[in-house]
């Protein structure tokens, strides 16, 4: 049994492509094992981390994972919980015990807290095998997003919006003067002092999404924003 | 056999020219256009998404749903629009051919919708549809075991040929049409149909020929996908 990597790092791989042979390697996210071989499960970029091999997706819908911080829209209000659209495979459940740091009495009018159509920032606390998604808003960072602007981008491009250690989002904050919340599900919330600032930020987000494959994007972005500002 | 018996002058083991275009439908999660000679198939993949009505949900795995539509202007005599009996059957055939490729157990209660539209038909529409759907599924980032190729083999009289067009299919002396879907990665034939009569020897010859050509088609798909996404490798 020869143990070898058959593909170089950071290459586009297609579903079913063999990434490595041998039991030394472990299949990570986006891969599966067939006998001795580790194969890619979806279209993406191959990445090796020690003996663990994974494939970073280039496209795809949002699949919630525990610990993800997401932005959702209240879809329904019931007696003791809210149904939240997190733009994933199913609506998430937000129980009254997890909905806020303060105590909510059972039987209270829940629309006083969050009504249908409200945007909230929350954390995924549980994803069951049968796609039952539970979210919570226990931490003080989680809240209702009252004003501002939301934009939906592809969830696989969220890491590019954030950048290495938040470099991209920090740049956007500095240059546009807006506040950003980036949900792992691809919803970005923008809040600025003026409408112009928000629209500039929106333009920048769209630019990053459309050019996510470019290298040195943070530097290009800086120049682009300057250019846009001058043209105004 | 030096002189071709085929009306368009192709060799017996020569397919029509295949063309691939990706991302033709921006609103879909993944889409592809597959052209095989004069046959054109467009596939769009939506999902995985929540399946409604809920009674159709499967608790521990997902469902792959397909809708095949032969457009009314795609054939020489106008086809009545709307799903015909044939369309419904082919929808099922394509869904079954693709279901074994997708890791459906990763999407409990979800549905993956595959829409296959045929704007122009010149025989082999289900094969073109499956090729387009295979590309569209990969384009949508759906976890799969591998790509799949589909092509029809058959016999014109006693001669085994590949990829019959409409003229050959309607050959008066009797043509046999055998669409084969094959996935090289899992080494599985995921659909096999036969229309007409064929001897046992020719059946196996045709099957072998179709499997070889299906492999060629998956290689072509692989190349097209890598070409389309090669910008993504720069970092």
Coordinates of C-alpha atoms in Angstrom, one line a residue:
Chain A
X1 CA 0.0 0.0 0.0
X2 CA 1.7 3.2 -1.1
X3 CA 0.8 6.3 0.7
X4 CA 0.8 9.3 -1.4
X5 CA -0.9 12.6 -2.1
X6 CA -2.1 12.7 -5.6
X7 CA -3.2 16.3 -5.8
X8 CA -1.3 19.4 -5.0
X9 CA -2.5 21.8 -2.4
X10 CA -5.0 24.6 -3.3
X11 CA -6.1 23.1 -6.6
X12 CA -9.6 23.0 -7.9
X13 CA -10.9 19.5 -7.4
X14 CA -14.1 18.0 -8.7
X15 CA -16.5 15.5 -6.9
X16 CA -15.0 12.0 -6.8
X17 CA -11.4 13.1 -7.5
X18 CA -8.9 11.1 -5.5
X19 CA -6.9 13.3 -3.1
X20 CA -4.7 10.8 -1.4
X21 CA -4.2 7.1 -1.0
X22 CA -3.5 5.3 2.3
X23 CA -4.9 4.9 5.7
X24 CA -2.4 7.5 7.1
X25 CA -4.6 10.3 5.8
X26 CA -7.9 11.3 7.4
X27 CA -11.0 12.5 5.5
X28 CA -12.0 16.0 6.6
X29 CA -14.8 18.4 5.6
X30 CA -15.9 17.8 2.1
X31 CA -14.2 14.5 1.5
X32 CA -15.1 10.8 1.9
X33 CA -13.2 7.6 2.0
X34 CA -13.6 4.7 -0.5
X35 CA -11.4 1.8 0.7
X36 CA -7.9 3.2 0.7
X37 CA -8.6 6.4 -1.2
X38 CA -9.7 9.7 0.0
X39 CA -11.9 11.5 -2.5
X40 CA -13.4 14.9 -2.8
X41 CA -17.1 15.1 -2.2
X42 CA -17.8 18.5 -3.8
X43 CA -16.3 21.1 -6.1
X44 CA -13.7 23.1 -4.2
X45 CA -10.1 23.8 -3.3
X46 CA -8.1 21.0 -1.8
X47 CA -6.4 21.7 1.5
X48 CA -4.0 19.6 3.6
X49 CA -3.7 20.1 7.3
X50 CA -1.2 17.5 8.5
X51 CA -2.8 14.2 7.8
X52 CA -6.3 15.7 7.5
X53 CA -7.5 16.5 4.0
X54 CA -10.4 18.8 3.3
X55 CA -12.0 20.5 0.5
X56 CA -13.0 24.2 0.8
X57 CA -16.3 24.6 -1.1
X58 CA -16.4 27.1 -4.0
X59 CA -20.2 27.1 -4.1
X60 CA -23.1 25.7 -2.2
X61 CA -25.9 26.5 0.1
X62 CA -25.6 27.2 3.8
X63 CA -25.4 24.2 6.1
X64 CA -25.7 25.2 9.7
X65 CA -23.1 24.0 12.2
X66 CA -23.1 24.4 16.0
X67 CA -21.5 27.7 17.1
X68 CA -22.2 29.6 13.8
X69 CA -23.2 33.1 14.3
X70 CA -26.0 33.9 11.9
X71 CA -28.4 36.7 10.9
X72 CA -32.0 35.5 10.5
X73 CA -35.5 36.8 9.9
X74 CA -38.4 36.0 12.2
X75 CA -40.8 33.9 10.1
X76 CA -43.4 33.0 12.7
X77 CA -44.3 33.7 16.3
X78 CA -45.9 31.0 18.4
X79 CA -46.8 30.6 22.0
X80 CA -43.4 29.9 23.5
X81 CA -41.0 30.2 20.6
X82 CA -40.1 32.0 17.3
X83 CA -39.5 30.4 13.9
X84 CA -36.5 32.0 12.3
X85 CA -35.5 31.9 8.7
X86 CA -31.7 31.5 8.8
X87 CA -31.5 31.0 5.0
X88 CA -30.5 27.4 5.5
X89 CA -32.0 24.0 4.9
X90 CA -34.8 24.6 7.4
X91 CA -36.2 27.2 9.7
X92 CA -34.6 27.5 13.1
X93 CA -36.3 27.5 16.5
X94 CA -35.7 30.2 19.0
X95 CA -37.2 29.3 22.4
X96 CA -38.2 32.0 24.9
X97 CA -35.7 30.7 27.4
X98 CA -32.9 31.4 24.9
X99 CA -34.3 34.5 23.3
X100 CA -32.9 37.2 25.6
X101 CA -30.8 37.7 28.7
X102 CA -33.9 38.7 30.6
X103 CA -36.7 36.4 31.7
X104 CA -39.7 36.2 29.4
X105 CA -42.9 35.1 31.0
X106 CA -44.8 32.3 29.4
X107 CA -47.9 33.6 27.8
X108 CA -46.5 37.0 27.2
X109 CA -47.1 38.7 23.8
X110 CA -43.9 37.6 22.1
X111 CA -44.3 40.1 19.3
X112 CA -43.2 42.7 21.9
X113 CA -39.7 41.3 21.6
X114 CA -39.4 40.1 18.0
X115 CA -42.1 40.4 15.4
X116 CA -42.4 38.8 12.0
X117 CA -39.9 40.3 9.6
X118 CA -37.5 41.5 12.3
X119 CA -33.8 40.7 11.7
X120 CA -31.9 39.1 14.5
X121 CA -28.3 38.2 15.2
X122 CA -28.1 34.8 17.0
X123 CA -25.9 31.8 17.5
X124 CA -26.7 28.2 16.4
X125 CA -26.8 26.2 19.5
X126 CA -27.9 22.8 18.2
X127 CA -28.3 21.1 14.8
X128 CA -29.8 17.6 15.1
X129 CA -29.3 14.8 12.6
X130 CA -32.8 15.4 11.3
X131 CA -32.0 19.1 10.6
X132 CA -33.8 20.5 13.6
X133 CA -32.0 23.8 14.2
X134 CA -32.0 25.6 17.5
X135 CA -30.6 29.1 18.0
X136 CA -30.1 31.3 21.0
X137 CA -29.5 34.9 21.8
X138 CA -28.0 34.5 25.3
X139 CA -24.8 36.5 24.8
X140 CA -25.1 40.2 25.0
X141 CA -23.6 40.5 21.4
X142 CA -26.8 38.9 20.0
X143 CA -29.7 41.3 19.5
X144 CA -32.4 42.5 17.2
X145 CA -31.0 44.5 14.3
X146 CA -33.3 47.6 14.3
X147 CA -32.1 49.8 11.5
X148 CA -29.5 49.5 8.8
X149 CA -29.3 47.4 5.6
X150 CA -28.9 43.7 5.0
X151 CA -27.4 42.1 1.9
X152 CA -27.2 38.4 1.1
X153 CA -24.0 36.9 -0.3
X154 CA -22.9 33.4 -1.0
X155 CA -22.1 31.7 2.3
X156 CA -18.9 30.2 0.9
X157 CA -17.6 33.7 0.4
X158 CA -18.1 34.8 4.0
X159 CA -14.4 34.1 4.9
X160 CA -13.4 36.5 2.1
X161 CA -15.6 39.3 3.5
X162 CA -14.0 38.8 6.9
X163 CA -10.4 38.4 5.5
X164 CA -7.4 37.1 7.3
X165 CA -7.9 37.8 11.0
X166 CA -10.7 40.2 10.0
X167 CA -8.4 42.4 7.8
X168 CA -11.1 42.9 5.1
X169 CA -14.0 43.7 7.4
X170 CA -11.7 46.1 9.4
X171 CA -10.7 47.8 6.2
X172 CA -14.4 48.2 5.3
X173 CA -15.2 49.6 8.7
X174 CA -12.4 52.2 8.5
X175 CA -13.0 53.3 5.0
X176 CA -16.8 53.5 5.0
X177 CA -17.4 54.4 8.6
X178 CA -20.1 51.7 8.9
X179 CA -20.7 49.0 11.4
X180 CA -20.8 45.4 10.0
X181 CA -22.2 42.2 11.3
X182 CA -21.3 39.2 9.0
X183 CA -23.5 36.1 9.6
X184 CA -22.0 32.8 8.7
X185 CA -25.1 32.1 6.6
X186 CA -24.1 34.9 4.2
X187 CA -26.2 37.7 5.5
X188 CA -24.3 40.9 6.1
X189 CA -25.8 43.7 8.1
X190 CA -24.5 47.2 7.5
X191 CA -25.2 50.3 9.6
X192 CA -23.7 53.7 8.9
X193 CA -24.4 57.2 9.9
X194 CA -25.6 58.3 6.5
X195 CA -27.3 56.5 3.6
X196 CA -24.3 57.3 1.4
X197 CA -21.9 55.4 3.7
X198 CA -24.2 52.4 3.7
X199 CA -24.5 52.3 -0.1
X200 CA -20.7 52.6 -0.4
X201 CA -20.3 49.6 2.0
X202 CA -22.9 47.7 0.0
X203 CA -21.0 48.3 -3.2
X204 CA -17.8 47.2 -1.5
X205 CA -19.4 44.0 -0.2
X206 CA -20.7 43.2 -3.7
X207 CA -17.3 43.8 -5.2
X208 CA -15.6 41.4 -2.7
X209 CA -18.2 38.8 -3.5
X210 CA -17.7 39.1 -7.3
X211 CA -13.9 39.1 -7.0
X212 CA -13.5 36.6 -4.2
X213 CA -11.0 34.5 -6.2
X214 CA -8.6 37.4 -6.6
X215 CA -5.4 37.5 -4.7
X216 CA -4.4 40.6 -2.7
X217 CA -8.0 41.6 -2.6
X218 CA -7.7 43.8 0.5
X219 CA -5.2 46.1 -1.2
X220 CA -7.4 46.3 -4.4
X221 CA -10.4 47.1 -2.2
X222 CA -8.6 50.0 -0.5
X223 CA -7.9 51.6 -3.9
X224 CA -11.4 50.9 -5.2
X225 CA -13.1 52.6 -2.2
X226 CA -10.9 55.6 -2.6
X227 CA -11.8 55.8 -6.3
X228 CA -15.5 55.5 -5.5
X229 CA -15.3 58.2 -2.9
X230 CA -13.7 60.6 -5.3
X231 CA -16.4 60.0 -7.9
X232 CA -19.1 60.9 -5.6
Chain B
X1 CA -15.5 -0.8 -42.0
X2 CA -14.0 2.1 -43.9
X3 CA -17.1 3.6 -45.5
X4 CA -19.6 4.9 -42.9
X5 CA -23.1 3.6 -43.0
X6 CA -24.3 6.5 -40.9
X7 CA -26.3 9.3 -42.6
X8 CA -24.2 12.1 -41.3
X9 CA -20.9 10.4 -42.2
X10 CA -19.7 9.7 -38.6
X11 CA -17.6 6.7 -37.7
X12 CA -19.5 4.0 -35.9
X13 CA -17.8 4.9 -32.6
X14 CA -17.9 8.6 -33.1
X15 CA -20.1 10.8 -30.9
X16 CA -21.5 14.1 -32.1
X17 CA -19.7 17.2 -31.0
X18 CA -20.3 17.9 -27.3
X19 CA -20.2 21.4 -25.9
X20 CA -20.4 22.5 -22.2
X21 CA -21.4 25.8 -20.7
X22 CA -21.6 26.4 -17.0
X23 CA -23.6 28.8 -14.9
X24 CA -26.2 29.6 -17.5
X25 CA -28.9 30.3 -15.0
X26 CA -27.8 32.8 -12.4
X27 CA -30.8 32.3 -10.1
X28 CA -30.2 28.6 -9.7
X29 CA -27.6 27.2 -7.2
X30 CA -26.0 25.5 -10.1
X31 CA -26.6 25.2 -13.8
X32 CA -25.2 23.9 -17.0
X33 CA -25.9 23.6 -20.7
X34 CA -24.9 20.5 -22.5
X35 CA -25.0 20.3 -26.3
X36 CA -24.6 17.1 -28.2
X37 CA -24.8 17.8 -31.9
X38 CA -28.2 19.3 -32.4
X39 CA -29.5 18.2 -29.0
X40 CA -29.4 20.9 -26.3
X41 CA -30.1 20.3 -22.7
X42 CA -30.2 22.9 -19.9
X43 CA -30.1 21.7 -16.3
X44 CA -30.7 23.8 -13.2
X45 CA -30.2 22.7 -9.6
X46 CA -32.0 24.3 -6.7
X47 CA -31.3 23.4 -3.1
X48 CA -30.8 21.5 -0.9
X49 CA -33.9 23.1 0.5
X50 CA -36.9 22.3 2.6
X51 CA -39.3 19.9 1.1
X52 CA -43.0 20.8 1.0
X53 CA -45.5 19.2 1.5
X54 CA -43.9 17.9 4.7
X55 CA -45.5 14.4 4.3
X56 CA -43.1 13.8 1.5
X57 CA -40.1 14.4 3.6
X58 CA -37.9 11.4 4.4
X59 CA -36.7 11.6 8.0
X60 CA -33.1 10.3 7.6
X61 CA -32.2 11.3 4.0
X62 CA -32.9 13.8 1.3
X63 CA -34.8 13.4 -1.9
X64 CA -33.6 14.2 -5.4
X65 CA -36.4 15.4 -7.5
X66 CA -36.2 15.9 -11.3
X67 CA -38.4 17.6 -13.8
X68 CA -37.7 16.8 -17.4
X69 CA -39.4 19.1 -19.9
X70 CA -39.3 18.7 -23.7
X71 CA -40.2 22.2 -24.9
X72 CA -42.9 22.5 -27.4
X73 CA -40.7 24.0 -30.1
X74 CA -37.9 21.5 -29.6
X75 CA -39.2 19.0 -32.1
X76 CA -40.1 19.3 -35.7
X77 CA -43.8 18.9 -35.0
X78 CA -45.0 21.1 -32.2
X79 CA -45.3 19.1 -28.9
X80 CA -48.2 20.0 -26.7
X81 CA -46.8 21.9 -23.8
X82 CA -47.0 20.5 -20.2
X83 CA -45.8 17.3 -18.8
X84 CA -46.7 14.3 -21.0
X85 CA -46.5 10.7 -20.0
X86 CA -43.1 10.5 -21.5
X87 CA -41.8 13.5 -19.7
X88 CA -42.9 12.2 -16.4
X89 CA -41.3 8.8 -17.1
X90 CA -38.0 10.5 -18.1
X91 CA -38.1 12.7 -15.0
X92 CA -38.1 9.5 -12.9
X93 CA -35.4 7.8 -15.0
X94 CA -33.1 10.9 -14.6
X95 CA -33.8 11.2 -10.9
X96 CA -33.0 7.5 -10.4
X97 CA -29.9 7.8 -12.4
X98 CA -28.6 10.7 -10.3
X99 CA -29.8 9.7 -6.8
X100 CA -27.1 7.1 -6.3
X101 CA -24.4 9.6 -7.0
X102 CA -25.5 12.2 -4.4
X103 CA -24.8 11.8 -0.7
X104 CA -28.5 12.1 0.1
X105 CA -28.0 11.0 3.7
X106 CA -26.4 14.4 4.3
X107 CA -29.7 16.2 3.7
X108 CA -32.4 14.7 6.0
X109 CA -35.9 16.1 5.1
X110 CA -34.4 18.2 2.3
X111 CA -35.0 18.2 -1.4
X112 CA -32.6 18.8 -4.3
X113 CA -34.5 19.9 -7.3
X114 CA -33.1 19.2 -10.7
X115 CA -34.8 20.9 -13.7
X116 CA -33.9 19.6 -17.1
X117 CA -35.2 21.6 -20.1
X118 CA -34.7 20.5 -23.7
X119 CA -34.9 23.5 -26.0
X120 CA -33.8 21.5 -29.0
X121 CA -34.1 17.8 -29.5
X122 CA -32.4 15.5 -32.0
X123 CA -32.5 12.2 -30.1
X124 CA -30.6 11.4 -27.0
X125 CA -32.3 14.0 -24.9
X126 CA -32.3 12.0 -21.7
X127 CA -28.5 11.4 -22.1
X128 CA -27.8 15.0 -22.7
X129 CA -30.1 15.9 -19.8
X130 CA -28.2 13.6 -17.4
X131 CA -24.9 15.0 -18.5
X132 CA -26.1 18.5 -18.0
X133 CA -27.6 17.6 -14.6
X134 CA -24.3 16.0 -13.5
X135 CA -22.5 19.2 -14.3
X136 CA -25.2 21.3 -12.6
X137 CA -25.1 19.3 -9.4
X138 CA -21.3 19.7 -9.2
X139 CA -21.7 23.4 -10.0
X140 CA -24.2 23.7 -7.2
X141 CA -21.6 22.3 -4.7
X142 CA -23.7 19.3 -3.8
X143 CA -21.6 16.4 -2.3
X144 CA -21.4 13.6 -4.8
X145 CA -19.5 10.3 -5.3
X146 CA -18.5 11.4 -8.8
X147 CA -19.6 12.8 -12.1
X148 CA -21.6 10.7 -14.5
X149 CA -21.7 10.4 -18.3
X150 CA -24.6 9.2 -20.3
X151 CA -24.8 8.3 -23.9
X152 CA -26.9 6.1 -26.1
X153 CA -25.4 3.1 -27.9
X154 CA -27.4 1.0 -30.3
X155 CA -27.5 -1.0 -33.5
X156 CA -28.3 0.0 -37.0
X157 CA -29.2 -3.4 -38.4
X158 CA -26.2 -5.5 -37.3
X159 CA -23.7 -2.6 -36.8
X160 CA -23.1 -1.3 -33.3
X161 CA -23.0 2.5 -33.3
X162 CA -22.8 5.2 -30.6
X163 CA -24.9 8.3 -30.0
X164 CA -27.7 7.8 -32.5
X165 CA -29.4 10.9 -33.8
X166 CA -33.0 11.3 -34.8
X167 CA -32.5 10.2 -38.4
X168 CA -30.8 7.0 -37.3
X169 CA -33.3 6.3 -34.6
X170 CA -36.1 6.4 -37.2
X171 CA -34.2 4.2 -39.6
X172 CA -36.8 2.0 -41.4
X173 CA -34.7 -1.2 -41.4
X174 CA -34.9 -1.1 -37.7
X175 CA -32.6 0.7 -35.3
X176 CA -32.0 -0.2 -31.7
X177 CA -31.5 2.6 -29.1
X178 CA -29.9 1.9 -25.8
X179 CA -29.2 4.8 -23.4
X180 CA -26.6 4.0 -20.8
X181 CA -25.6 6.1 -17.8
X182 CA -22.3 5.2 -16.2
X183 CA -20.3 6.6 -13.3
X184 CA -16.6 5.8 -13.6
X185 CA -15.8 6.7 -10.0
X186 CA -18.3 4.2 -8.4
X187 CA -18.1 1.9 -11.5
X188 CA -21.9 1.7 -11.6
X189 CA -24.3 1.7 -14.4
X190 CA -27.1 3.9 -13.0
X191 CA -29.5 3.6 -15.8
X192 CA -29.9 1.3 -18.8
X193 CA -32.8 1.2 -21.2
X194 CA -33.3 -0.5 -24.5
X195 CA -35.7 0.2 -27.3
X196 CA -35.7 -2.3 -30.2
X197 CA -34.1 -5.6 -30.8
X198 CA -30.5 -6.5 -30.4
X199 CA -28.5 -9.8 -30.4
X200 CA -26.8 -10.8 -27.2
X201 CA -23.3 -10.3 -28.7
X202 CA -24.2 -6.9 -30.0
X203 CA -25.8 -5.9 -26.7
X204 CA -22.5 -6.5 -24.8
X205 CA -20.5 -4.8 -27.6
X206 CA -22.8 -1.8 -27.4
X207 CA -22.7 -1.7 -23.6
X208 CA -18.9 -1.7 -23.6
X209 CA -18.8 1.0 -26.2
X210 CA -21.2 3.1 -24.3
X211 CA -19.3 2.7 -21.0
X212 CA -16.1 3.8 -22.7
X213 CA -17.8 6.9 -24.2
X214 CA -19.5 7.7 -20.9
X215 CA -16.0 7.8 -19.4
X216 CA -14.9 10.2 -22.1
X217 CA -17.9 12.4 -21.3
X218 CA -17.1 12.6 -17.6
X219 CA -13.5 13.5 -18.5
X220 CA -14.9 16.3 -20.6
X221 CA -17.1 17.5 -17.7
X222 CA -14.1 17.4 -15.4
X223 CA -12.1 19.6 -17.8
X224 CA -15.0 22.1 -18.2
X225 CA -15.5 22.4 -14.4
X226 CA -11.8 22.9 -13.8
X227 CA -11.5 25.4 -16.6
X228 CA -14.5 27.3 -15.2
X229 CA -13.2 27.5 -11.7
X230 CA -9.5 27.8 -12.2
X231 CA -9.6 31.4 -11.1
X232 CA -10.5 30.0 -7.6
X233 CA -7.1 28.5 -7.1
X234 CA -5.3 31.8 -6.9
X235 CA -4.8 32.8 -3.3

